[in-house]
Coordinates of C-alpha atoms and ligand atoms in Angstrom, one line a residue:
M1432 CA -0.1 0.0 0.3
K1433 CA 1.6 3.9 -1.0
R1434 CA 2.3 6.3 2.1
P1435 CA 0.5 9.9 1.2
D1436 CA 3.1 11.7 -0.7
C1437 CA 1.3 15.2 0.8
E1438 CA 3.7 17.5 2.9
H1439 CA 0.9 16.5 5.3
A1440 CA 1.9 13.2 6.0
T1441 CA 5.8 13.6 5.3
G1442 CA 6.3 17.4 7.1
R1443 CA 7.3 20.0 6.4
S1444 CA 11.3 22.2 7.1
E1445 CA 10.8 25.5 7.7
E1446 CA 7.8 25.2 10.1
Q1447 CA 7.2 26.5 14.1
A1448 CA 6.8 23.0 15.7
D1449 CA 2.5 23.5 17.4
G1450 CA 0.5 24.4 14.3
E1451 CA 2.6 22.5 12.2
G1452 CA 2.5 19.4 14.7
R1453 CA -1.3 19.9 15.0
R1454 CA -1.6 19.8 10.9
K1455 CA 0.4 16.4 10.8
F1456 CA -1.5 15.5 13.4
L1457 CA -4.7 15.9 11.6
K1458 CA -3.7 14.5 8.5
L1459 CA -2.1 11.1 9.5
T1460 CA -5.2 11.0 12.2
A1461 CA -7.0 11.3 8.5
A1462 CA -4.5 9.1 6.2
T1463 CA -4.8 5.8 9.3
M1464 CA -8.4 6.4 9.3
A1465 CA -8.5 5.9 6.1
A1466 CA -6.0 2.6 5.8
P1467 CA -7.3 -0.1 5.7
L1468 CA -10.2 0.7 3.5
L1469 CA -8.2 0.9 1.1
M1470 CA -7.4 -2.4 1.1
T1471 CA -10.6 -3.5 -0.2
V1472 CA -12.5 -0.7 -2.2
T1473 CA -10.7 2.3 -4.1
R1474 CA -12.8 4.6 -5.0
A1475 CA -16.0 6.7 -4.5
R1476 CA -19.4 5.8 -2.2
A1477 CA -18.4 2.3 -1.3
E1478 CA -15.2 4.0 0.4
T1479 CA -16.2 4.9 3.6
A1480 CA -19.8 5.7 4.7
P1481 CA -20.3 9.4 5.8
P1482 CA -20.4 10.0 9.6
V1483 CA -24.4 10.3 11.7
F1484 CA -24.2 13.0 14.2
P1485 CA -27.0 13.6 16.2
P1486 CA -29.5 16.1 15.6
S1487 CA -29.0 19.5 16.6
P1488 CA -31.8 20.4 19.8
A1489 CA -34.8 21.9 18.3
T1490 CA -35.1 25.9 18.0
V1491 CA -37.8 28.2 18.1
P1492 CA -38.8 29.8 14.6
W1493 CA -38.7 33.7 14.1
A1494 CA -38.1 34.6 17.0
H1495 CA -34.4 37.2 16.0
E1496 CA -34.9 39.6 13.5
L1497 CA -32.3 40.8 11.6
P1498 CA -31.6 44.3 11.7
T1499 CA -33.2 46.5 8.3
Q1500 CA -30.1 47.8 6.8
I1501 CA -26.8 46.3 7.2
T1502 CA -23.4 49.2 8.3
P1503 CA -21.3 48.7 6.3
V1504 CA -17.3 49.3 7.8
G1505 CA -15.8 52.9 7.5
P1506 CA -12.3 53.7 6.7
V1507 CA -10.0 55.7 8.9
S1508 CA -8.0 58.9 9.3
S1509 CA -4.6 56.9 9.7
L1510 CA -3.0 53.9 10.5
S1511 CA 0.1 53.4 13.1
P1512 CA 2.1 52.1 12.2
P1513 CA 1.5 53.4 8.9
P1514 CA 1.3 50.8 5.6
I1515 CA 4.3 50.4 3.6
E1516 CA 5.5 49.2 0.3
V1517 CA 7.8 46.1 2.8
A1518 CA 6.1 44.1 5.4
N1519 CA 7.0 45.9 8.6
V1520 CA 8.2 43.7 10.8
A1521 CA 10.0 45.6 12.8
G1522 CA 6.4 47.5 13.7
G1523 CA 3.9 44.1 13.7
E1524 CA 3.2 43.0 9.7
A1525 CA 3.7 39.3 9.1
G1526 CA 6.5 39.1 6.6
R1527 CA 4.7 39.2 3.4
N1528 CA 6.3 39.7 0.2
P1529 CA 6.4 43.4 -0.9
H1530 CA 3.2 45.3 -2.4
Q1531 CA 3.2 44.9 -6.4
R1532 CA 2.0 49.0 -7.7
W1533 CA 2.5 50.0 -4.7
A1534 CA 3.3 53.1 -6.1
Q1535 CA 0.4 53.3 -8.3
F1536 CA -2.5 52.3 -5.5
G1537 CA -0.8 52.7 -2.5
P1538 CA -0.4 56.5 -1.8
G1539 CA -3.6 57.8 -1.4
A1540 CA -5.3 54.7 -0.4
L1541 CA -8.6 54.5 1.9
L1542 CA -8.1 53.0 5.4
Y1543 CA -9.6 50.5 6.9
E1544 CA -8.5 48.6 9.9
I1545 CA -10.3 45.7 10.8
S1546 CA -9.6 42.6 13.7
A1547 CA -10.2 38.8 13.7
T1548 CA -11.7 39.1 17.3
E1549 CA -13.6 36.4 19.5
R1550 CA -16.9 37.4 21.4
N1551 CA -18.6 35.1 23.6
D1552 CA -22.6 36.6 23.3
W1553 CA -23.1 35.3 20.0
V1554 CA -26.5 34.5 19.8
Y1555 CA -27.2 31.8 16.4
S1556 CA -31.0 31.4 18.6
P1557 CA -32.4 32.2 21.4
S1558 CA -33.4 28.5 22.1
Y1559 CA -29.6 28.2 22.7
P1560 CA -27.2 29.8 24.2
P1561 CA -24.8 32.9 23.6
Q1562 CA -21.8 31.3 22.7
R1563 CA -18.2 31.8 21.3
I1564 CA -17.6 33.0 18.1
W1565 CA -14.5 34.3 15.4
G1566 CA -15.3 38.1 13.8
Y1567 CA -14.0 40.7 11.1
Q1568 CA -14.5 43.6 12.6
P1569 CA -13.5 46.8 13.3
N1570 CA -11.6 48.3 15.7
S1571 CA -13.9 50.9 16.5
N1572 CA -17.5 50.8 16.4
P1573 CA -18.0 46.4 15.2
D1574 CA -21.3 45.8 13.4
H1575 CA -22.8 44.0 16.5
S1576 CA -25.3 42.2 14.2
M1577 CA -23.0 40.0 12.3
P1578 CA -19.9 38.2 12.9
S1579 CA -18.0 39.8 10.3
A1580 CA -17.9 43.8 9.0
T1581 CA -19.7 44.5 5.7
F1582 CA -17.7 46.6 2.7
F1583 CA -18.4 48.5 0.1
A1584 CA -15.8 49.9 -2.3
R1585 CA -15.5 51.2 -5.1
Y1586 CA -13.4 50.5 -8.7
G1587 CA -11.0 53.6 -8.8
R1588 CA -10.6 53.7 -5.5
P1589 CA -8.0 51.7 -3.7
L1590 CA -8.0 50.8 -0.2
I1591 CA -5.6 49.4 2.1
C1592 CA -7.2 46.9 5.1
R1593 CA -5.0 46.2 7.9
I1594 CA -6.2 42.9 9.0
H1595 CA -5.0 41.9 13.1
N1596 CA -5.1 38.8 14.5
K1597 CA -6.7 39.6 17.9
L1598 CA -7.7 35.6 18.2
P1599 CA -6.8 33.7 21.8
Q1600 CA -3.2 32.4 20.7
N1601 CA -4.0 29.8 24.2
H1602 CA -7.3 28.7 22.0
V1603 CA -8.5 25.6 22.3
G1604 CA -11.2 23.5 19.9
F1605 CA -11.9 23.8 16.5
G1606 CA -10.9 25.9 14.5
T1607 CA -7.0 27.3 14.7
P1608 CA -5.7 30.6 15.5
E1609 CA -3.8 32.1 12.8
I1610 CA -5.5 33.8 9.8
S1611 CA -4.8 34.2 6.3
T1612 CA -7.6 36.7 4.7
H1613 CA -8.6 36.2 1.4
L1614 CA -11.1 38.5 -0.6
H1615 CA -12.7 35.9 -3.1
N1616 CA -11.9 37.1 -6.4
L1617 CA -10.6 40.7 -6.0
H1618 CA -7.8 41.5 -9.1
C1619 CA -5.0 41.8 -6.6
G1620 CA -1.9 40.8 -6.2
S1621 CA -0.5 38.0 -4.6
E1622 CA 1.2 39.3 -1.3
S1623 CA -2.8 40.8 -0.9
D1624 CA -5.1 37.5 -1.5
G1625 CA -4.6 35.4 1.7
F1626 CA -2.3 32.5 0.1
P1627 CA -3.4 29.8 2.7
G1628 CA 0.4 29.1 2.9
D1629 CA 0.3 32.6 4.1
Y1630 CA -1.4 32.4 7.9
Y1631 CA -0.1 34.3 10.6
S1632 CA -0.5 35.2 14.4
P1633 CA 2.2 36.9 16.8
T1634 CA 3.6 33.2 17.8
K1635 CA 4.0 31.8 14.1
H1636 CA 3.5 31.6 10.5
G1637 CA 2.5 30.1 7.2
P1638 CA 5.4 28.6 5.1
T1639 CA 5.3 30.9 2.6
L1640 CA 5.5 33.8 5.1
S1641 CA 9.3 35.5 6.8
A1642 CA 7.8 36.5 9.7
N1643 CA 4.9 36.4 12.5
G1644 CA 3.3 39.2 13.1
R1645 CA -0.1 41.0 14.9
F1646 CA -1.5 42.3 11.2
K1647 CA -0.5 42.1 7.4
D1648 CA -1.7 45.0 5.5
H1649 CA -4.0 44.1 2.1
L1650 CA -3.7 46.2 -0.9
Y1651 CA -7.4 46.5 -3.0
P1652 CA -6.2 48.1 -5.7
N1653 CA -9.7 48.2 -6.6
V1654 CA -9.0 48.1 -11.0
K1655 CA -11.0 46.3 -13.7
A1656 CA -8.6 43.2 -14.8
G1657 CA -7.0 43.3 -18.2
F1658 CA -6.4 47.2 -16.7
E1659 CA -1.7 46.5 -17.5
A1660 CA -2.4 46.7 -21.4
R1661 CA -5.2 49.4 -21.6
Q1662 CA -2.3 51.4 -20.0
D1663 CA -5.2 53.1 -17.5
L1664 CA -6.3 52.4 -13.6
I1665 CA -10.3 52.7 -15.1
G1666 CA -9.7 49.8 -17.3
D1667 CA -12.8 48.1 -18.7
P1668 CA -15.9 48.2 -17.2
A1669 CA -17.0 44.7 -18.9
E1670 CA -14.3 43.2 -16.4
A1671 CA -15.6 44.9 -12.7
L1672 CA -17.0 42.9 -10.0
G1673 CA -19.9 43.6 -8.1
T1674 CA -20.5 41.0 -5.0
L1675 CA -17.5 39.7 -3.0
F1676 CA -17.0 38.5 0.3
Y1677 CA -13.6 38.0 2.2
H1678 CA -12.8 35.0 4.5
D1679 CA -9.5 33.0 6.3
H1680 CA -8.0 30.5 4.3
T1681 CA -5.6 29.2 6.2
L1682 CA -4.0 26.4 5.1
D1683 CA -5.9 22.8 6.8
F1684 CA -8.3 25.4 9.0
T1685 CA -10.2 26.6 6.4
A1686 CA -13.3 24.8 7.6
P1687 CA -13.7 24.8 10.8
N1688 CA -12.8 28.9 11.1
L1689 CA -15.6 29.7 8.7
Y1690 CA -17.2 27.2 11.0
L1691 CA -16.1 30.4 13.7
G1692 CA -17.3 33.0 11.5
L1693 CA -14.5 34.7 9.4
A1694 CA -16.1 35.3 6.6
G1695 CA -17.8 38.7 5.8
F1696 CA -19.6 41.2 2.3
Y1697 CA -17.1 43.4 0.4
C1698 CA -19.2 45.0 -2.5
M1699 CA -18.2 46.7 -5.2
F1700 CA -19.6 49.6 -6.9
D1701 CA -18.9 51.2 -10.3
E1702 CA -19.8 53.6 -13.1
L1703 CA -22.2 50.6 -14.0
D1704 CA -23.6 49.2 -11.3
S1705 CA -23.1 52.3 -9.5
G1706 CA -24.8 51.8 -5.4
N1707 CA -27.2 54.7 -6.1
E1708 CA -30.7 54.2 -7.5
A1709 CA -30.9 57.8 -7.8
D1710 CA -28.0 58.8 -10.4
P1711 CA -28.3 60.9 -12.9
N1712 CA -25.2 59.2 -15.0
P1713 CA -27.1 58.2 -17.8
S1714 CA -25.0 54.9 -18.4
A1715 CA -26.1 54.0 -14.5
L1716 CA -28.1 50.5 -14.2
R1717 CA -29.9 52.7 -10.9
L1718 CA -30.7 48.6 -9.3
P1719 CA -31.8 48.6 -5.7
S1720 CA -29.8 50.8 -3.6
Y1721 CA -28.7 50.7 -0.2
P1722 CA -30.6 50.6 2.7
Y1723 CA -32.6 48.0 -0.1
D1724 CA -29.3 46.3 -1.4
Y1725 CA -28.8 43.3 1.2
P1726 CA -26.1 40.8 1.8
L1727 CA -27.0 37.4 3.2
N1728 CA -25.1 35.2 4.0
F1729 CA -26.2 31.4 4.3
N1730 CA -23.7 28.6 6.3
D1731 CA -24.7 25.6 7.5
R1732 CA -24.3 24.6 11.4
R1733 CA -24.5 21.5 13.4
F1734 CA -25.5 22.2 17.2
D1735 CA -25.3 19.6 20.2
A1736 CA -27.1 18.6 22.6
N1737 CA -26.4 21.8 24.9
G1738 CA -27.2 23.7 22.1
R1739 CA -23.1 25.1 21.3
L1740 CA -22.0 24.5 17.9
F1741 CA -20.4 21.1 16.9
Y1742 CA -17.7 20.6 14.5
D1743 CA -15.5 17.4 13.9
Q1744 CA -11.9 18.8 11.9
V1745 CA -10.4 15.4 12.2
N1746 CA -13.0 13.6 10.2
P1747 CA -12.0 14.1 5.9
E1748 CA -16.1 13.9 5.9
G1749 CA -16.8 16.8 8.2
V1750 CA -19.9 17.8 9.7
L1751 CA -23.1 18.2 6.9
G1752 CA -24.9 21.5 9.3
D1753 CA -28.5 20.7 9.7
K1754 CA -29.4 24.0 10.9
V1755 CA -29.2 26.8 8.4
A1756 CA -27.9 30.4 9.7
V1757 CA -28.5 33.8 7.6
N1758 CA -26.1 36.0 8.6
G1759 CA -25.6 33.7 11.6
R1760 CA -28.7 33.6 13.2
I1761 CA -30.7 30.4 12.6
E1762 CA -34.7 31.5 11.6
P1763 CA -34.3 34.9 11.4
V1764 CA -37.0 37.3 10.4
L1765 CA -36.8 40.3 8.2
R1766 CA -38.6 43.2 7.7
V1767 CA -38.8 45.0 4.7
A1768 CA -40.3 47.2 2.9
A1769 CA -42.9 47.5 0.2
R1770 CA -40.8 48.7 -3.3
K1771 CA -37.6 46.1 -4.7
Y1772 CA -34.9 45.0 -2.6
R1773 CA -31.9 43.9 -4.1
F1774 CA -30.8 40.6 -2.3
R1775 CA -27.3 39.6 -2.3
L1776 CA -26.7 35.9 -1.9
L1777 CA -24.1 34.3 -0.4
N1778 CA -22.8 30.0 0.5
T1779 CA -20.0 30.5 2.8
G1780 CA -20.4 26.9 3.3
P1781 CA -18.8 24.5 5.0
S1782 CA -20.1 22.0 2.6
R1783 CA -24.0 22.2 2.1
F1784 CA -25.6 23.0 -1.5
Y1785 CA -28.9 25.4 -1.5
N1786 CA -31.4 26.0 -3.8
F1787 CA -34.1 29.2 -2.9
A1788 CA -37.0 30.2 -3.7
L1789 CA -39.1 32.7 -2.2
V1790 CA -42.6 31.2 -1.1
S1791 CA -46.0 32.5 -0.1
P1792 CA -47.4 31.0 3.3
T1793 CA -49.3 28.5 1.1
N1794 CA -46.1 27.2 -0.3
V1795 CA -46.8 29.0 -3.7
M1796 CA -43.5 30.8 -5.7
Q1797 CA -43.2 33.8 -6.0
K1798 CA -41.3 35.7 -8.7
F1799 CA -37.7 37.9 -9.1
T1800 CA -35.4 38.8 -11.3
H1801 CA -31.5 37.1 -11.2
I1802 CA -29.2 39.5 -12.1
A1803 CA -25.7 38.5 -11.0
N1804 CA -24.1 35.1 -10.4
D1805 CA -20.4 34.7 -8.3
G1806 CA -20.8 38.6 -8.3
N1807 CA -20.7 39.2 -12.3
L1808 CA -23.9 41.0 -13.4
F1809 CA -25.2 39.5 -16.4
P1810 CA -25.4 41.2 -19.6
A1811 CA -29.2 40.9 -19.1
P1812 CA -31.2 40.3 -16.0
L1813 CA -33.2 36.7 -16.0
L1814 CA -36.8 37.7 -15.0
N1815 CA -39.5 35.8 -13.6
Q1816 CA -37.1 33.6 -11.4
T1817 CA -38.7 31.4 -9.0
N1818 CA -35.3 29.8 -7.7
V1819 CA -32.0 29.8 -7.7
T1820 CA -29.3 27.0 -6.8
L1821 CA -25.8 28.3 -5.0
G1822 CA -23.1 25.8 -4.2
V1823 CA -20.4 26.5 -1.7
A1824 CA -19.1 30.3 -2.5
E1825 CA -20.9 30.8 -5.3
R1826 CA -22.8 34.3 -5.3
A1827 CA -26.2 34.8 -6.7
D1828 CA -28.3 38.8 -6.8
I1829 CA -31.6 38.6 -6.8
V1830 CA -33.8 41.8 -7.1
V1831 CA -37.6 41.4 -5.4
D1832 CA -39.9 43.3 -6.2
F1833 CA -42.3 43.7 -2.7
S1834 CA -44.5 46.7 -4.2
R1835 CA -46.6 43.9 -5.0
Y1836 CA -47.6 42.7 -1.4
V1837 CA -50.1 44.4 0.4
I1838 CA -48.7 46.1 4.3
G1839 CA -48.7 42.5 6.6
T1840 CA -47.9 39.9 3.4
Q1841 CA -45.2 37.1 4.7
L1842 CA -43.2 35.4 2.9
Y1843 CA -40.3 32.5 3.2
L1844 CA -36.9 31.9 2.0
V1845 CA -37.4 28.3 1.3
N1846 CA -33.8 26.0 0.8
R1847 CA -35.5 23.0 -1.6
M1848 CA -32.0 21.0 -1.9
R1849 CA -32.2 18.1 0.5
Q1850 CA -29.1 17.0 1.4
I1851 CA -27.9 14.4 3.9
E1852 CA -23.8 14.4 3.9
T1853 CA -21.3 16.4 2.8
R1854 CA -19.8 15.0 -0.4
R1855 CA -22.6 16.4 -2.6
P1856 CA -26.8 17.7 -3.2
K1857 CA -29.4 14.4 -3.2
D1858 CA -31.8 16.5 -5.2
I1859 CA -34.7 19.3 -4.6
K1860 CA -37.9 18.3 -3.0
D1861 CA -40.6 21.2 -2.5
P1862 CA -42.2 22.5 -0.1
G1863 CA -38.4 22.8 1.3
D1864 CA -37.2 24.5 4.6
R1865 CA -37.6 27.9 5.7
V1866 CA -34.5 30.0 6.8
L1867 CA -35.7 33.3 6.4
K1868 CA -39.2 34.8 7.2
I1869 CA -39.4 37.9 5.2
V1870 CA -42.3 40.5 6.4
V1871 CA -44.1 43.7 3.9
D1872 CA -44.2 45.6 7.1
R1873 CA -44.5 49.3 5.6
Y1874 CA -44.3 52.2 3.0
A1875 CA -40.4 53.1 2.1
P1876 CA -40.3 56.5 3.2
A1877 CA -39.5 58.1 -0.4
Q1878 CA -40.0 56.9 -4.5
D1879 CA -38.6 53.8 -5.3
L1880 CA -36.4 55.0 -8.1
S1881 CA -34.4 52.0 -8.7
R1882 CA -34.7 50.2 -11.8
V1883 CA -33.7 46.7 -13.5
P1884 CA -33.2 48.0 -16.7
A1885 CA -33.0 45.3 -19.5
T1886 CA -29.6 45.5 -20.1
L1887 CA -27.0 45.1 -17.5
R1888 CA -23.0 44.4 -18.1
P1889 CA -21.8 43.1 -21.6
L1890 CA -19.2 40.4 -21.0
P1891 CA -15.6 41.0 -22.1
V1892 CA -14.6 39.7 -25.5
I1893 CA -12.7 36.1 -26.6
T1894 CA -12.7 35.6 -29.9
Q1895 CA -11.8 32.7 -31.8
A1896 CA -8.7 32.5 -32.5
E1897 CA -7.7 33.2 -28.7
I1898 CA -10.1 29.5 -27.9
D1899 CA -8.0 27.9 -30.7
T1900 CA -4.4 29.1 -29.2
A1901 CA -5.0 28.3 -25.6
P1902 CA -3.0 26.6 -24.1
V1903 CA -4.7 23.5 -22.2
R1904 CA -4.2 22.1 -18.9
R1905 CA -6.6 19.2 -17.4
W1906 CA -6.8 19.2 -14.1
I1907 CA -8.9 15.7 -12.4
F1908 CA -10.2 16.0 -9.3
E1909 CA -10.6 12.6 -6.7
R1910 CA -10.8 10.8 -3.8
D1911 CA -7.3 9.0 -3.6
R1912 CA -5.9 7.6 -0.3
G1913 CA -8.9 8.6 1.5
M1914 CA -8.5 12.2 1.0
W1915 CA -9.4 14.6 -2.0
A1916 CA -6.5 15.0 -4.6
I1917 CA -5.5 16.6 -7.5
N1918 CA -4.5 14.8 -11.0
K1919 CA -3.1 12.4 -7.6
L1920 CA -1.6 15.1 -5.0
F1921 CA -2.3 16.1 -2.5
V1922 CA -1.7 20.5 -1.6
D1923 CA 1.8 21.7 -0.9
V1924 CA 2.0 24.7 -0.4
N1925 CA 5.6 24.9 -1.4
V1926 CA 5.1 24.0 -4.9
A1927 CA 3.9 25.5 -8.1
R1928 CA 1.5 23.4 -10.4
A1929 CA 1.9 25.3 -12.8
Q1930 CA 3.7 28.3 -14.0
I1931 CA 2.1 30.7 -16.3
P1932 CA 3.6 34.0 -18.4
K1933 CA 1.9 36.9 -16.8
G1934 CA -0.6 38.1 -19.8
G1935 CA -1.8 34.8 -20.8
Y1936 CA -4.7 32.9 -21.7
E1937 CA -5.6 29.4 -21.0
I1938 CA -7.9 26.5 -21.1
W1939 CA -8.7 24.6 -17.7
E1940 CA -10.2 21.6 -17.6
L1941 CA -11.6 20.7 -14.5
S1942 CA -13.2 16.9 -14.3
N1943 CA -14.5 15.0 -11.6
V1944 CA -14.0 11.3 -12.3
D1945 CA -16.2 9.8 -9.6
D1946 CA -19.9 9.5 -8.8
G1947 CA -19.7 10.3 -5.3
W1948 CA -18.8 14.1 -4.5
S1949 CA -19.8 17.2 -6.2
H1950 CA -16.9 19.8 -5.8
P1951 CA -17.3 23.8 -6.5
I1952 CA -14.1 24.8 -7.5
H1953 CA -12.4 28.0 -7.2
I1954 CA -9.4 30.2 -9.6
H1955 CA -8.5 32.6 -7.8
F1956 CA -7.6 35.8 -9.3
E1957 CA -9.7 36.1 -12.2
E1958 CA -13.2 35.9 -13.5
G1959 CA -13.2 32.7 -16.0
R1960 CA -15.9 31.1 -18.8
I1961 CA -17.1 28.0 -19.0
L1962 CA -16.5 27.4 -22.8
Q1963 CA -17.9 23.7 -22.3
K1964 CA -19.7 21.4 -20.4
L1965 CA -19.3 17.5 -21.2
V1966 CA -21.0 15.0 -19.0
R1967 CA -19.7 11.4 -19.1
G1968 CA -17.9 13.0 -22.2
V1969 CA -21.2 14.1 -24.0
S1970 CA -21.1 17.6 -24.8
V1971 CA -24.3 19.3 -22.6
P1972 CA -26.0 22.4 -22.9
I1973 CA -24.5 25.3 -20.0
P1974 CA -27.1 26.6 -18.3
L1975 CA -28.4 30.8 -18.6
H1976 CA -27.2 32.2 -15.6
E1977 CA -23.4 30.2 -16.0
Q1978 CA -23.3 31.5 -19.2
G1979 CA -21.3 34.7 -18.0
R1980 CA -18.5 34.7 -15.7
K1981 CA -17.8 32.5 -12.9
D1982 CA -15.6 32.3 -10.1
V1983 CA -16.8 28.9 -8.7
Y1984 CA -17.0 25.8 -11.3
V1985 CA -19.2 23.2 -9.5
V1986 CA -18.2 19.8 -10.7
E1987 CA -20.9 17.4 -10.2
P1988 CA -19.9 13.4 -10.9
F1989 CA -18.5 12.3 -13.6
T1990 CA -18.3 16.7 -15.6
T1991 CA -16.0 17.8 -17.6
L1992 CA -16.2 21.5 -17.5
R1993 CA -13.4 23.9 -19.8
I1994 CA -13.1 27.2 -18.2
F1995 CA -11.4 30.1 -20.5
L1996 CA -9.0 32.2 -17.5
R1997 CA -6.4 35.0 -18.0
F1998 CA -3.8 35.9 -16.2
R1999 CA -3.6 39.9 -16.2
D2000 CA -1.5 42.6 -14.5
Y2001 CA -0.2 41.4 -11.1
K2002 CA 2.3 38.1 -10.7
G2003 CA 2.7 35.8 -7.6
K2004 CA 1.4 32.6 -6.1
Y2005 CA -2.5 31.7 -6.7
P2006 CA -4.2 28.4 -5.5
M2007 CA -7.3 26.6 -6.7
H2008 CA -8.7 24.5 -4.7
C2009 CA -12.4 23.0 -4.2
H2010 CA -14.7 25.2 -2.2
N2011 CA -16.0 22.7 -0.5
L2012 CA -14.3 23.7 2.7
I2013 CA -14.1 19.9 3.8
H2014 CA -12.5 18.6 0.9
E2015 CA -10.4 22.0 0.5
D2016 CA -8.9 21.4 4.0
H2017 CA -8.3 17.3 3.6
S2018 CA -5.3 18.5 0.5
M2019 CA -7.9 18.9 -2.8
M2020 CA -5.4 22.0 -3.7
L2021 CA -3.4 23.3 -5.3
R2022 CA -0.6 26.1 -6.2
W2023 CA -0.3 27.7 -9.6
D2024 CA 2.2 31.3 -10.4
I2025 CA 1.9 33.7 -12.3
V2026 CA 5.6 34.0 -13.7
Ligands
CU641 CU1 -15.0 18.8 -3.2

């Protein structure tokens, strides 16, 4: 029998004992647990039975009200010590690589300061005791309505976000008190990308950093991909992104750290999607805008008999949550005005897929307009939709017009996707589970000037000549030796599995050769386009909502997706990984470099 050849089993040389010891322990434990099974069966569903955990205790629904509007975090006037191009290790910063394009974006950037912190008073449900949660919050005026703060950012306004690690370094239980914060899927230098090996704390650092740190500065240029070739800092509006989110990406511990709450929204605006529904600019889309622009983050969670958050970070099957938290609350109520809203739906996992529908109390599906997928506005809105599916890390922006309802109307957002294991969803079945109650309880104080125009954002051009000349890489995602592998290898953050020239373009074929798992694959850095979808080798139509730009590609059993990708403007190390956080933590990840 072959031994696992991953770095975790063989050990890394340069890392500190504690964190690395835990990482090695986890991987060896997982490999040992799976080893006897390997002698008889090698693949897929027959290999192991997923673990069965007791159900979470019952909750009383609709006992918690979400705020009627979210409060984005604001900039600070200064940072001390001031941010600089090269890591200020003497001043407490982790040993990152120098900021790329500092001269263009650093001086004059807006300054933000947040900290990863622990609090002990979070109430998932009034049926459960207040308990520990982790989140990213501003140092002053933290937003206690969400586990992590929300950013509203604008193209053309670069920002520097200083992220302190104030997690308790004597932490016990699941999760690890190091962080590496990834802003999914911002176009930025790899030193600001939150690479999984770039985790840091005051006492530890990952193998791809050079020093521990109390904080790390992230330069978010808020510039559209391809700006270098255009020689401007405005970029092509077709490349703009919208609904992004940031989260911890620490190697081997992303699932438990997100499970504890380390994920928040980062919404981007530009001259089209300007965030102002009264915008006089004729090119502005005037979509429903703040405070009627509302992010909703969904996660699956499981609780023990005492109502405390439960997780098993050793088992490579993870834990499937049987409660759905919405912005950190189970079965909350959102009161809305009788007008149009933009909801930004986000699935932060760890493993559950959702199919959301908005229904009446008698389970009649209501119509909405689907305008964006993975933070990318469609060329044209998809009208009269009744449901939307989200794999982990996928997003959907929808517009719901509540002016159609009388005051007092109650509606429910339901999850129709049934899932009984972390491996993949089972099927869609009505009427679904009610996860959010929406009450139309008032008229808006002012006229609703928002609209959903017939055209939204054009797609960037890909020429046939580019498709014909693109180098092709093939990546196979499969179960291997009790863990998850890409082309038979487990993650090694020190080794680049692909080296791609800056400015290049390629076609990546993502293949799932098993029948037991669905893999929502995330490729950092630039949005891609699905050119072709094959099931058992036969080309099938690409769903309309997946024909635009994407950054998460759900690769279902026996499926191959052919993706067109560009690699522009920056150099450095970036990962591709399964965004089922359990697969990600159990090695389904690789590093690729732009050189
Ligand atoms: Cu996966």
